[in-house]
Coordinates of C-alpha atoms and ligand atoms in Angstrom, one line a residue:
M17 CA 0.0 -0.1 -0.2
A18 CA 1.4 3.3 -1.1
I19 CA 0.9 6.3 1.7
Q20 CA 0.8 9.2 0.0
W21 CA 1.7 11.9 2.6
F22 CA 4.9 13.7 3.5
P23 CA 3.6 16.9 4.5
G24 CA 6.1 19.7 3.9
H25 CA 6.7 20.5 7.5
M26 CA 8.2 17.5 7.6
Y27 CA 11.3 18.6 5.7
S28 CA 11.7 21.3 8.3
T29 CA 11.8 18.9 11.2
Q30 CA 14.3 16.8 9.5
K31 CA 16.5 19.7 9.7
A32 CA 15.7 21.0 13.2
I33 CA 16.5 17.7 14.4
T34 CA 20.0 17.7 12.3
E35 CA 20.6 21.4 14.0
R36 CA 19.3 20.7 17.4
V37 CA 21.1 17.0 17.7
K38 CA 24.6 18.9 17.6
D39 CA 24.1 19.9 21.6
I40 CA 22.3 16.8 22.8
D41 CA 23.3 14.5 24.9
V42 CA 20.4 11.8 24.7
V43 CA 17.6 10.9 22.2
I44 CA 14.0 9.6 23.4
E45 CA 12.2 8.1 20.9
L46 CA 8.6 7.4 21.7
L47 CA 7.5 4.5 20.0
D48 CA 3.7 3.0 19.9
A49 CA 3.9 0.0 21.8
R50 CA 1.1 -1.7 19.6
L51 CA 3.8 -1.4 16.3
P52 CA 7.1 -0.9 18.0
G53 CA 8.9 -1.4 15.0
S54 CA 6.9 -0.1 12.5
S55 CA 6.7 3.4 14.6
A56 CA 10.6 3.6 15.1
N57 CA 12.0 6.0 12.4
P58 CA 14.4 4.5 10.1
M59 CA 16.3 7.6 9.6
L60 CA 16.7 8.9 13.0
A61 CA 20.0 7.2 13.9
E62 CA 21.4 9.2 10.8
L63 CA 19.9 12.4 12.0
T64 CA 20.9 12.2 15.4
A65 CA 24.1 11.0 14.3
G66 CA 24.4 7.8 16.9
R67 CA 23.4 9.6 19.9
P68 CA 22.4 7.2 22.8
T69 CA 18.9 6.3 22.5
L70 CA 16.0 6.0 24.9
K71 CA 13.2 3.9 23.2
V72 CA 10.0 4.7 25.1
L73 CA 7.1 2.2 24.3
N74 CA 4.1 4.6 25.2
K75 CA 0.6 3.5 25.0
Q76 CA 1.5 0.5 26.5
D77 CA -1.7 0.1 28.2
L78 CA -3.2 -0.9 24.7
A79 CA -0.5 -3.5 23.9
D80 CA -0.1 -6.7 24.5
P81 CA 2.2 -7.2 27.9
A82 CA 3.8 -10.3 26.7
R83 CA 4.9 -8.9 23.5
T84 CA 6.1 -5.3 25.1
V85 CA 8.6 -7.4 27.4
L86 CA 9.9 -9.3 23.9
W87 CA 10.3 -5.8 22.4
L88 CA 11.9 -4.1 25.6
A89 CA 14.2 -6.8 26.0
H90 CA 15.2 -6.3 22.1
Y91 CA 15.7 -3.0 22.3
N92 CA 17.6 -3.0 25.8
A93 CA 19.9 -5.6 23.8
L94 CA 21.1 -3.1 21.4
P95 CA 24.4 -0.6 22.1
A96 CA 23.8 2.6 23.6
T97 CA 20.1 2.3 24.1
R98 CA 17.9 1.8 26.8
A99 CA 13.9 0.8 26.8
I100 CA 11.1 1.5 29.3
G101 CA 7.2 1.0 28.6
L102 CA 5.0 3.8 29.6
D103 CA 1.5 5.1 29.5
A104 CA -0.8 8.1 30.1
S105 CA -2.1 6.8 33.2
Q106 CA 1.5 7.3 34.8
T107 CA 1.3 10.5 36.1
T108 CA 5.0 11.3 37.1
P109 CA 6.8 9.7 34.2
A110 CA 9.7 12.3 34.7
Q111 CA 11.7 10.3 37.3
Q112 CA 11.9 7.2 35.1
L113 CA 12.8 9.2 32.0
V114 CA 15.7 10.9 34.1
K115 CA 16.7 7.8 35.4
A116 CA 17.1 6.5 32.0
C117 CA 19.0 9.0 30.4
H118 CA 21.5 9.4 33.5
E119 CA 22.2 5.4 32.7
L120 CA 22.6 6.4 29.0
S121 CA 24.8 9.5 29.6
P122 CA 26.6 9.3 32.9
N123 CA 29.0 11.8 32.8
R124 CA 26.3 14.5 32.2
G125 CA 24.2 16.4 35.3
G126 CA 25.1 19.2 37.5
M127 CA 24.6 22.8 36.9
A128 CA 28.0 22.9 34.8
K129 CA 26.9 20.1 32.8
P130 CA 23.0 19.8 32.4
M131 CA 21.4 17.1 30.7
R132 CA 20.5 17.7 27.1
V133 CA 17.9 15.6 25.7
L134 CA 15.9 15.4 22.3
I135 CA 12.3 13.7 22.3
C136 CA 11.0 12.8 18.7
G137 CA 8.5 10.2 17.6
I138 CA 5.7 9.7 14.8
P139 CA 2.5 11.8 15.1
N140 CA -0.1 10.9 17.4
V141 CA 2.2 8.8 19.3
G142 CA 1.3 10.4 22.7
K143 CA 4.3 13.1 22.8
S144 CA 2.1 16.2 23.7
T145 CA -0.1 13.9 26.5
L146 CA 3.7 13.1 27.7
I147 CA 4.8 16.5 27.4
N148 CA 1.8 17.9 29.0
T149 CA 2.2 15.2 32.2
L150 CA 5.8 16.5 32.4
T151 CA 4.9 20.0 32.0
G152 CA 1.6 19.7 34.5
G153 CA 0.0 20.8 31.1
R154 CA 1.5 24.1 31.0
K155 CA 2.3 24.3 27.1
A156 CA 1.7 21.4 24.6
K157 CA -1.4 21.0 23.1
T158 CA -3.1 17.4 22.4
G159 CA -5.5 16.6 19.8
D160 CA -6.4 13.8 17.5
E161 CA -5.4 15.2 14.2
A162 CA -1.6 13.7 13.0
G163 CA 0.8 16.1 13.4
I164 CA -0.3 19.0 15.4
T165 CA 2.6 19.6 17.5
K166 CA 4.2 22.2 15.4
L167 CA 6.9 24.1 17.1
E168 CA 10.0 22.9 18.8
Q169 CA 10.0 23.9 22.7
R170 CA 12.2 23.5 25.5
I171 CA 11.1 21.8 28.7
T172 CA 12.9 22.1 31.8
L173 CA 12.9 18.8 33.9
A174 CA 15.0 19.8 36.5
D175 CA 17.8 22.2 37.3
D176 CA 20.4 20.4 35.4
F177 CA 17.6 18.4 32.9
Y178 CA 16.5 20.1 29.9
L179 CA 14.0 18.4 27.2
W180 CA 13.5 19.5 23.6
D181 CA 10.4 18.6 21.8
T182 CA 10.3 18.2 17.8
P183 CA 7.1 17.9 15.9
G184 CA 5.9 14.3 14.9
M185 CA 7.7 12.9 11.9
L186 CA 6.8 10.2 9.5
W187 CA 9.8 9.2 6.9
P188 CA 9.2 9.9 3.2
R189 CA 9.4 6.4 1.7
I190 CA 7.9 3.5 3.9
I191 CA 9.7 0.3 2.5
V192 CA 8.3 -2.1 4.7
P193 CA 4.7 -2.6 3.3
K194 CA 3.3 -4.1 6.9
S195 CA 4.4 -1.0 8.7
G196 CA 2.5 0.9 6.2
Y197 CA -0.6 -0.8 7.6
N198 CA 0.4 -0.8 10.6
L199 CA 0.9 2.8 10.9
A200 CA -2.3 3.6 9.2
A201 CA -4.2 1.4 11.6
S202 CA -2.4 3.3 14.6
G203 CA -3.7 6.5 13.7
A204 CA -0.6 7.8 12.9
V205 CA -1.1 9.0 9.2
G206 CA -3.6 11.1 8.1
R207 CA -6.9 9.3 7.0
N208 CA -6.9 10.9 3.0
A209 CA -3.4 9.1 2.7
F210 CA -4.6 5.6 2.8
D211 CA -7.7 3.3 1.5
E212 CA -9.3 2.8 5.0
E213 CA -11.0 -0.6 3.8
E214 CA -7.7 -1.8 2.6
V215 CA -6.0 -1.3 6.0
A216 CA -9.2 -2.7 8.2
L217 CA -8.7 -6.0 6.1
E218 CA -5.2 -6.2 6.8
L219 CA -5.9 -5.6 10.4
L220 CA -8.3 -7.9 10.4
N221 CA -5.9 -10.7 8.8
Y222 CA -3.8 -10.2 11.5
L223 CA -6.2 -10.1 14.5
K224 CA -7.9 -12.9 13.5
T225 CA -4.9 -15.2 13.7
H226 CA -3.6 -13.6 16.8
Y227 CA -6.4 -11.9 18.9
A228 CA -9.7 -13.6 17.7
A229 CA -10.8 -13.8 20.9
G230 CA -10.7 -9.9 21.3
V231 CA -12.6 -9.6 18.1
A232 CA -15.0 -12.1 18.6
A233 CA -16.0 -10.4 22.2
R234 CA -16.2 -7.1 21.0
F235 CA -18.3 -7.5 18.3
K236 CA -20.3 -10.2 19.6
L237 CA -19.5 -13.3 17.4
V238 CA -20.7 -15.7 19.3
E239 CA -20.7 -18.0 16.3
L240 CA -17.2 -18.0 15.5
D241 CA -14.6 -20.1 17.7
A242 CA -11.3 -18.9 17.3
E243 CA -10.4 -21.7 14.6
T244 CA -13.2 -20.8 12.1
M245 CA -12.3 -17.0 12.3
A246 CA -8.7 -17.7 11.5
S247 CA -10.0 -19.3 8.3
M248 CA -12.4 -16.9 7.2
K249 CA -11.3 -14.7 4.4
D250 CA -10.8 -11.3 5.3
E251 CA -13.8 -9.9 3.0
S252 CA -16.3 -12.0 5.0
L253 CA -14.8 -11.2 8.6
L254 CA -15.2 -7.2 7.8
D255 CA -18.9 -8.1 6.0
T256 CA -19.9 -10.0 9.2
I257 CA -18.7 -7.4 11.6
G258 CA -20.5 -4.5 9.0
R259 CA -23.8 -6.6 9.2
K260 CA -23.4 -7.3 13.0
R261 CA -23.3 -3.3 13.5
G262 CA -25.9 -2.3 11.0
A263 CA -23.3 -1.1 8.7
L264 CA -25.9 -1.6 5.6
L265 CA -26.0 0.3 2.3
G266 CA -29.8 -1.1 1.6
K267 CA -30.5 -4.6 -0.3
G268 CA -28.9 -6.5 2.5
K269 CA -25.6 -4.8 1.2
V270 CA -22.9 -4.1 3.8
N271 CA -21.3 -0.6 3.9
L272 CA -17.4 -1.8 3.9
Q273 CA -16.0 2.1 4.2
K274 CA -18.4 2.0 7.2
A275 CA -17.3 -1.4 8.7
A276 CA -13.5 -0.6 8.1
E277 CA -14.3 2.6 10.0
I278 CA -15.4 0.9 12.9
V279 CA -12.9 -2.1 12.9
M280 CA -10.1 0.9 13.1
H281 CA -11.8 3.0 15.7
E282 CA -12.7 -0.2 17.8
F283 CA -8.8 -0.8 17.5
R284 CA -7.3 2.4 18.2
A285 CA -9.6 2.5 21.5
G286 CA -8.3 -0.7 22.5
N287 CA -11.7 -2.2 22.6
L288 CA -10.5 -5.2 21.0
G289 CA -8.1 -6.1 24.1
R290 CA -4.6 -5.6 24.2
V291 CA -3.1 -5.7 20.9
T292 CA 0.4 -6.0 19.4
L293 CA 0.4 -5.7 15.6
E294 CA 4.1 -7.3 15.3
T295 CA 6.7 -9.1 17.4
P296 CA 10.8 -8.6 17.1
D297 CA 11.5 -11.7 14.7
E298 CA 8.1 -10.8 12.8
F299 CA 9.5 -7.3 12.0
A300 CA 12.7 -8.8 11.4
L301 CA 11.7 -10.6 8.8
W302 CA 9.6 -7.9 7.1
L303 CA 12.2 -5.5 7.1
A304 CA 14.8 -7.9 5.7
D305 CA 11.8 -8.5 2.8
G306 CA 11.2 -4.8 2.3
Q307 CA 15.2 -3.8 2.0
R308 CA 15.2 -6.8 -0.4
A309 CA 12.5 -5.3 -2.6
D310 CA 13.7 -2.1 -2.4
A311 CA 17.4 -3.4 -3.4
E312 CA 15.5 -5.1 -6.3
R313 CA 13.8 -1.6 -7.4
A314 CA 16.5 0.5 -7.5
A315 CA 18.8 -2.2 -9.4
K316 CA 16.1 -2.2 -12.0
K317 CA 15.5 1.4 -11.9
A318 CA 19.4 2.0 -12.6
A319 CA 19.3 -0.6 -15.5
R320 CA 16.0 1.1 -17.2
K321 CA 18.3 4.4 -17.1
Q322 CA 21.4 2.8 -18.3
K323 CA 19.6 1.4 -21.3
G324 CA 17.6 4.5 -22.4
K325 CA 21.2 6.5 -22.0
P326 CA 22.7 6.9 -25.9
K327 CA 25.5 4.6 -26.1
P328 CA 29.2 6.2 -25.5
E329 CA 30.5 7.1 -28.8
T330 CA 33.3 5.4 -30.1
A331 CA 36.5 6.5 -31.7
P332 CA 36.8 5.8 -35.6
E333 CA 38.8 2.9 -36.0
Q334 CA 42.5 3.9 -37.2
D335 CA 44.2 2.3 -40.1
A336 CA 47.6 0.6 -39.2
Ligands
LIG411 P1 1.0 13.7 19.4 O1 1.7 14.5 20.1 O2 2.3 12.5 19.6 O3 0.6 13.6 18.1 O4 0.0 12.4 20.3 P2 -1.1 13.0 21.2 O5 -0.7 13.2 22.6 O6 -2.0 14.3 20.8 O7 -1.7 11.8 21.3 C1 -2.5 11.4 20.4 C2 -3.8 10.4 21.0 O8 -3.1 9.5 21.8 C3 -4.7 11.1 22.1 O9 -5.9 10.5 22.0 C4 -4.3 11.1 23.5 O10 -5.0 10.8 24.5 C5 -3.8 9.1 23.1 N1 -2.9 8.6 24.0 C6 -1.5 9.2 24.5 N2 -0.5 8.7 25.1 C7 -2.0 7.6 25.6 C8 -1.4 6.2 26.5 O11 -0.5 6.0 26.8 N3 -2.4 5.4 26.6 C9 -3.3 5.6 25.5 N4 -4.6 4.5 26.0 N5 -3.9 6.7 24.8 C10 -2.6 7.6 25.1 P3 -7.0 11.4 21.0 O12 -8.6 10.5 21.1 O13 -6.6 11.7 19.8 O14 -7.4 12.9 22.3 P4 -8.3 12.6 23.6 O15 -9.2 11.9 23.1 O16 -7.4 12.2 24.1 O17 -8.4 13.8 23.7

């Protein structure tokens, strides 16, 4: 699925991060705990020049706790990286953040060498909510439109601890198709940039295998046991859900667009149970496939370009 969405302000965000990072000790990357791999910006390591990174798996209250444990272990095993889980119910997350940053950059601290931290994340990951909590609601705004945070701001967490906020940022090319679907399902991408029916079908395809009980309970699909649901076509499942919820067009036809919106709304609100759409192992496979396909595309493009080029002129042969 192609996501046609990369607003111009994302280029300025990239630029702002590149500028700011020169004076930064630790980067906090806010990830969506329901899709930690897909919500990690592949350009960030490059933009932040390999600074120590704290991965915060946010919205952990919506995510599958067993899978959050897997993801935390995965990130904690990476060099110069720490990972913690967080959610909006934590009213004093500052202590946890400050402690983890000091572990990553033990030489910073005190008035002479204050800790300087940059916080980044995709749109809608919960950055404004976290910053509201940290500042006691003094500055940041929240909202459900992807990318509402526009201006960089500095937050003082302690006399010797500064946090710079950045606007939500996606990257220009999403090469892992599954990540495109998962980002769209999570609400990270503006709704005009993707086909909701396609995204809902892909979401149901995953849910019916891994989280059938939650889907059956929410949509009152009492007649479907897990095995039957897993063997159903995604289209039939969407149709059944639409019918259950009365999303009809007339003459008994289901309004699939409306059904898709219902599925995504219920997923985003956590009404299908605590769901995580990817494990570290699954994501590693998707990433490898995406990178391979991308390399093949690049090679084909280069070959086409080469073919289209006029042959280099050869010098006329000289008589001996
Ligand atoms: P952003 O700045 O990164 O773009 O995200 P923002 O804080 O605006 O949060 C996006 C949505 O995610 C908000 O919901 C917010 O309440 C919700 N959210 C943030 N953190 C958490 C969390 O840890 N757990 C859960 N369950 N939700 C979280 P909204 O529906 O868009 O707005 P509202 O209904 O809260 O006003």
